[in-house]
Amino acid sequence: MDIEGAGAVVTSGLAAGAIEKPTGKAGEDHAHGVCSDCGAETSGNFCANCGQPTHVHRSLLHLGEELLHGVMHFDARIWRTLPLLWLNPGRLTREWVEGKRTRYVSPLAIFLFTLFVMFFALSFMPHPESKAGGGGLAERIASQRVGLAEAEKALVQMRTESGAQPDPTMQMAINAGQKLVDDRRAALARLEVEQRDGRADGLKPGSWQASIKDMATEEAGETKIKVMGKDAEKEGHGVVATVLKKLQNPDLAVYKLQQTMYKFAFLLVPLSIPFVALLFLWKRGFTLYDHGVFVLYSLTFMAMLLMLMVVSATIAGWLGGIVIPLGLLAVPVHVFAQMKGAYSLSWFSALWRTIALLVFCNIVVGLFVTAIIYLGLGH
């Protein structure tokens, strides 16, 4: 079974469950008092028989509004939901759980739509180019030369101290020192060729793609050395070896990770709910549904905040330098405000649960990243 295809199916199913299909059909703008769909008499803004609005728009602008509405009920409710999501998330969560839902966008709908917008927008963001271009490569060459000189000096000193016939322990140290010198010479020669002729693989010297490939190649070589001997036949198998192999094509690896994150972003919800429930294990009156609403609205805010930070840093470095620290500060403040308002907690209860939840968030992120790496690159 294609695991990525399964992820796409689940995500599509969740999205379909969040979409409310409109009733009625488009037609002429009939006179007020008669429904343009079923012909029944009307006395308000909606038909009491079929539910269709009594006024049917036929403008291009309204067509776009209907498109957004079909995805996430994009009408007046979004303008009530977003301000509360940012400024009073506790009230938004509490009122949705208590059943006051007609005025707000569904937490699942706004979560899925935000993920779609975020990944769509981030896909157009330029990849960060490493500053290790020509100047960075020269710095690496200079650093490698210094390291080579130090290794050669240490090797000469060991040979001088050991004499003509070194003992076995000193001989092992000399052999290790000689190997270090040989490795540094080979690395220096490779960097000098790269500086003069460019890379044989066509990657830009010093770019993030080149750095990732070099790191993966080096790690793969070390992994191969470790499995030499009786376990040599196992080399090339296992998650680590597979990930390192795929990282040697950095652009494709990043693309697969992006696609996997989009398909399996919903995993953040079931991963987070148990940790939130753990904070209220001894308090009655709260259900997993309540925690699910809390998690969905919280993740929606975090996704919007992440998108804002990335876009601001892309527009201008100085702007990102302002927005990113403020965004990182907003995370615990938002969690505290939502926790306190949603569950009607005291300051102390909300504070210690916020601290615990931030610790749990690191665990959830670690589990999610591990799952994404395995699903995207590990098979």
PDB file of N, CA, C and O in Angstrom, residues 41-68:
ATOM      1  N   GLU A  41     -43.206  31.150  -1.325  1.00  0.00           N
ATOM      2  CA  GLU A  41     -43.236  32.534  -0.865  1.00  0.00           C
ATOM      3  C   GLU A  41     -42.262  32.722   0.293  1.00  0.00           C
ATOM      4  O   GLU A  41     -42.096  31.838   1.135  1.00  0.00           O
ATOM      5  N   THR A  42     -41.580  33.846   0.308  1.00  0.00           N
ATOM      6  CA  THR A  42     -40.600  34.135   1.355  1.00  0.00           C
ATOM      7  C   THR A  42     -40.938  35.449   2.040  1.00  0.00           C
ATOM      8  O   THR A  42     -41.560  36.329   1.452  1.00  0.00           O
ATOM      9  N   SER A  43     -40.496  35.544   3.297  1.00  0.00           N
ATOM     10  CA  SER A  43     -40.750  36.764   4.051  1.00  0.00           C
ATOM     11  C   SER A  43     -39.492  37.279   4.741  1.00  0.00           C
ATOM     12  O   SER A  43     -39.562  38.239   5.494  1.00  0.00           O
ATOM     13  N   GLY A  44     -38.359  36.659   4.507  1.00  0.00           N
ATOM     14  CA  GLY A  44     -37.111  37.083   5.139  1.00  0.00           C
ATOM     15  C   GLY A  44     -35.951  36.936   4.175  1.00  0.00           C
ATOM     16  O   GLY A  44     -36.119  36.958   2.944  1.00  0.00           O
ATOM     17  N   ASN A  45     -34.758  36.786   4.732  1.00  0.00           N
ATOM     18  CA  ASN A  45     -33.561  36.669   3.904  1.00  0.00           C
ATOM     19  C   ASN A  45     -33.347  35.265   3.362  1.00  0.00           C
ATOM     20  O   ASN A  45     -32.537  35.075   2.450  1.00  0.00           O
ATOM     21  N   PHE A  46     -34.049  34.258   3.915  1.00  0.00           N
ATOM     22  CA  PHE A  46     -33.889  32.879   3.473  1.00  0.00           C
ATOM     23  C   PHE A  46     -35.261  32.251   3.268  1.00  0.00           C
ATOM     24  O   PHE A  46     -36.239  32.622   3.917  1.00  0.00           O
ATOM     25  N   CYS A  47     -35.291  31.296   2.369  1.00  0.00           N
ATOM     26  CA  CYS A  47     -36.531  30.574   2.097  1.00  0.00           C
ATOM     27  C   CYS A  47     -36.790  29.574   3.213  1.00  0.00           C
ATOM     28  O   CYS A  47     -35.915  28.775   3.564  1.00  0.00           O
ATOM     29  N   ALA A  48     -38.002  29.589   3.762  1.00  0.00           N
ATOM     30  CA  ALA A  48     -38.341  28.666   4.847  1.00  0.00           C
ATOM     31  C   ALA A  48     -38.522  27.248   4.347  1.00  0.00           C
ATOM     32  O   ALA A  48     -38.491  26.295   5.134  1.00  0.00           O
ATOM     33  N   ASN A  49     -38.671  27.069   3.030  1.00  0.00           N
ATOM     34  CA  ASN A  49     -38.918  25.739   2.470  1.00  0.00           C
ATOM     35  C   ASN A  49     -37.622  25.009   2.131  1.00  0.00           C
ATOM     36  O   ASN A  49     -37.426  23.858   2.516  1.00  0.00           O
ATOM     37  N   CYS A  50     -36.705  25.687   1.421  1.00  0.00           N
ATOM     38  CA  CYS A  50     -35.464  25.023   0.982  1.00  0.00           C
ATOM     39  C   CYS A  50     -34.201  25.621   1.579  1.00  0.00           C
ATOM     40  O   CYS A  50     -33.121  25.039   1.457  1.00  0.00           O
ATOM     41  N   GLY A  51     -34.306  26.784   2.219  1.00  0.00           N
ATOM     42  CA  GLY A  51     -33.156  27.379   2.880  1.00  0.00           C
ATOM     43  C   GLY A  51     -32.292  28.271   2.016  1.00  0.00           C
ATOM     44  O   GLY A  51     -31.301  28.831   2.495  1.00  0.00           O
ATOM     45  N   GLN A  52     -32.628  28.447   0.742  1.00  0.00           N
ATOM     46  CA  GLN A  52     -31.791  29.273  -0.131  1.00  0.00           C
ATOM     47  C   GLN A  52     -32.013  30.762   0.172  1.00  0.00           C
ATOM     48  O   GLN A  52     -33.116  31.183   0.498  1.00  0.00           O
ATOM     49  N   PRO A  53     -30.925  31.566   0.065  1.00  0.00           N
ATOM     50  CA  PRO A  53     -31.097  33.015   0.239  1.00  0.00           C
ATOM     51  C   PRO A  53     -32.096  33.572  -0.772  1.00  0.00           C
ATOM     52  O   PRO A  53     -32.163  33.124  -1.922  1.00  0.00           O
ATOM     53  N   THR A  54     -32.860  34.552  -0.335  1.00  0.00           N
ATOM     54  CA  THR A  54     -33.861  35.131  -1.231  1.00  0.00           C
ATOM     55  C   THR A  54     -33.231  36.037  -2.276  1.00  0.00           C
ATOM     56  O   THR A  54     -33.830  36.288  -3.319  1.00  0.00           O
ATOM     57  N   HIS A  55     -32.019  36.523  -1.992  1.00  0.00           N
ATOM     58  CA  HIS A  55     -31.317  37.356  -2.970  1.00  0.00           C
ATOM     59  C   HIS A  55     -30.163  36.555  -3.547  1.00  0.00           C
ATOM     60  O   HIS A  55     -29.261  36.136  -2.827  1.00  0.00           O
ATOM     61  N   VAL A  56     -30.186  36.310  -4.854  1.00  0.00           N
ATOM     62  CA  VAL A  56     -29.159  35.514  -5.524  1.00  0.00           C
ATOM     63  C   VAL A  56     -28.236  36.445  -6.289  1.00  0.00           C
ATOM     64  O   VAL A  56     -28.675  37.149  -7.200  1.00  0.00           O
ATOM     65  N   HIS A  57     -26.944  36.453  -5.900  1.00  0.00           N
ATOM     66  CA  HIS A  57     -25.970  37.329  -6.562  1.00  0.00           C
ATOM     67  C   HIS A  57     -25.526  36.729  -7.895  1.00  0.00           C
ATOM     68  O   HIS A  57     -25.488  35.506  -8.073  1.00  0.00           O
ATOM     69  N   ARG A  58     -25.152  37.616  -8.822  1.00  0.00           N
ATOM     70  CA  ARG A  58     -24.634  37.163 -10.121  1.00  0.00           C
ATOM     71  C   ARG A  58     -23.404  37.967 -10.512  1.00  0.00           C
ATOM     72  O   ARG A  58     -23.190  38.245 -11.687  1.00  0.00           O
ATOM     73  N   SER A  59     -22.579  38.329  -9.546  1.00  0.00           N
ATOM     74  CA  SER A  59     -21.370  39.095  -9.851  1.00  0.00           C
ATOM     75  C   SER A  59     -20.151  38.178  -9.767  1.00  0.00           C
ATOM     76  O   SER A  59     -20.156  37.157  -9.074  1.00  0.00           O
ATOM     77  N   LEU A  60     -19.073  38.577 -10.473  1.00  0.00           N
ATOM     78  CA  LEU A  60     -17.832  37.801 -10.455  1.00  0.00           C
ATOM     79  C   LEU A  60     -17.214  37.805  -9.058  1.00  0.00           C
ATOM     80  O   LEU A  60     -16.645  36.797  -8.615  1.00  0.00           O
ATOM     81  N   LEU A  61     -17.334  38.926  -8.362  1.00  0.00           N
ATOM     82  CA  LEU A  61     -16.805  39.011  -7.009  1.00  0.00           C
ATOM     83  C   LEU A  61     -17.492  38.006  -6.091  1.00  0.00           C
ATOM     84  O   LEU A  61     -16.843  37.360  -5.259  1.00  0.00           O
ATOM     85  N   HIS A  62     -18.793  37.873  -6.255  1.00  0.00           N
ATOM     86  CA  HIS A  62     -19.522  36.930  -5.410  1.00  0.00           C
ATOM     87  C   HIS A  62     -19.163  35.488  -5.753  1.00  0.00           C
ATOM     88  O   HIS A  62     -19.235  34.597  -4.885  1.00  0.00           O
ATOM     89  N   LEU A  63     -18.746  35.230  -6.998  1.00  0.00           N
ATOM     90  CA  LEU A  63     -18.313  33.886  -7.371  1.00  0.00           C
ATOM     91  C   LEU A  63     -17.088  33.476  -6.551  1.00  0.00           C
ATOM     92  O   LEU A  63     -16.982  32.339  -6.086  1.00  0.00           O
ATOM     93  N   GLY A  64     -16.150  34.419  -6.379  1.00  0.00           N
ATOM     94  CA  GLY A  64     -14.993  34.131  -5.533  1.00  0.00           C
ATOM     95  C   GLY A  64     -15.391  33.912  -4.086  1.00  0.00           C
ATOM     96  O   GLY A  64     -14.844  33.050  -3.391  1.00  0.00           O
ATOM     97  N   GLU A  65     -16.377  34.686  -3.634  1.00  0.00           N
ATOM     98  CA  GLU A  65     -16.859  34.512  -2.259  1.00  0.00           C
ATOM     99  C   GLU A  65     -17.480  33.136  -2.073  1.00  0.00           C
ATOM    100  O   GLU A  65     -17.288  32.486  -1.050  1.00  0.00           O
ATOM    101  N   GLU A  66     -18.222  32.662  -3.085  1.00  0.00           N
ATOM    102  CA  GLU A  66     -18.826  31.340  -2.991  1.00  0.00           C
ATOM    103  C   GLU A  66     -17.761  30.249  -2.973  1.00  0.00           C
ATOM    104  O   GLU A  66     -17.921  29.225  -2.296  1.00  0.00           O
ATOM    105  N   LEU A  67     -16.654  30.471  -3.718  1.00  0.00           N
ATOM    106  CA  LEU A  67     -15.570  29.495  -3.711  1.00  0.00           C
ATOM    107  C   LEU A  67     -14.977  29.366  -2.314  1.00  0.00           C
ATOM    108  O   LEU A  67     -14.792  28.264  -1.792  1.00  0.00           O
ATOM    109  N   LEU A  68     -14.688  30.502  -1.674  1.00  0.00           N
ATOM    110  CA  LEU A  68     -14.138  30.473  -0.327  1.00  0.00           C
ATOM    111  C   LEU A  68     -15.147  29.914   0.667  1.00  0.00           C
ATOM    112  O   LEU A  68     -14.789  29.171   1.586  1.00  0.00           O
TER     113      LEU A  68
END
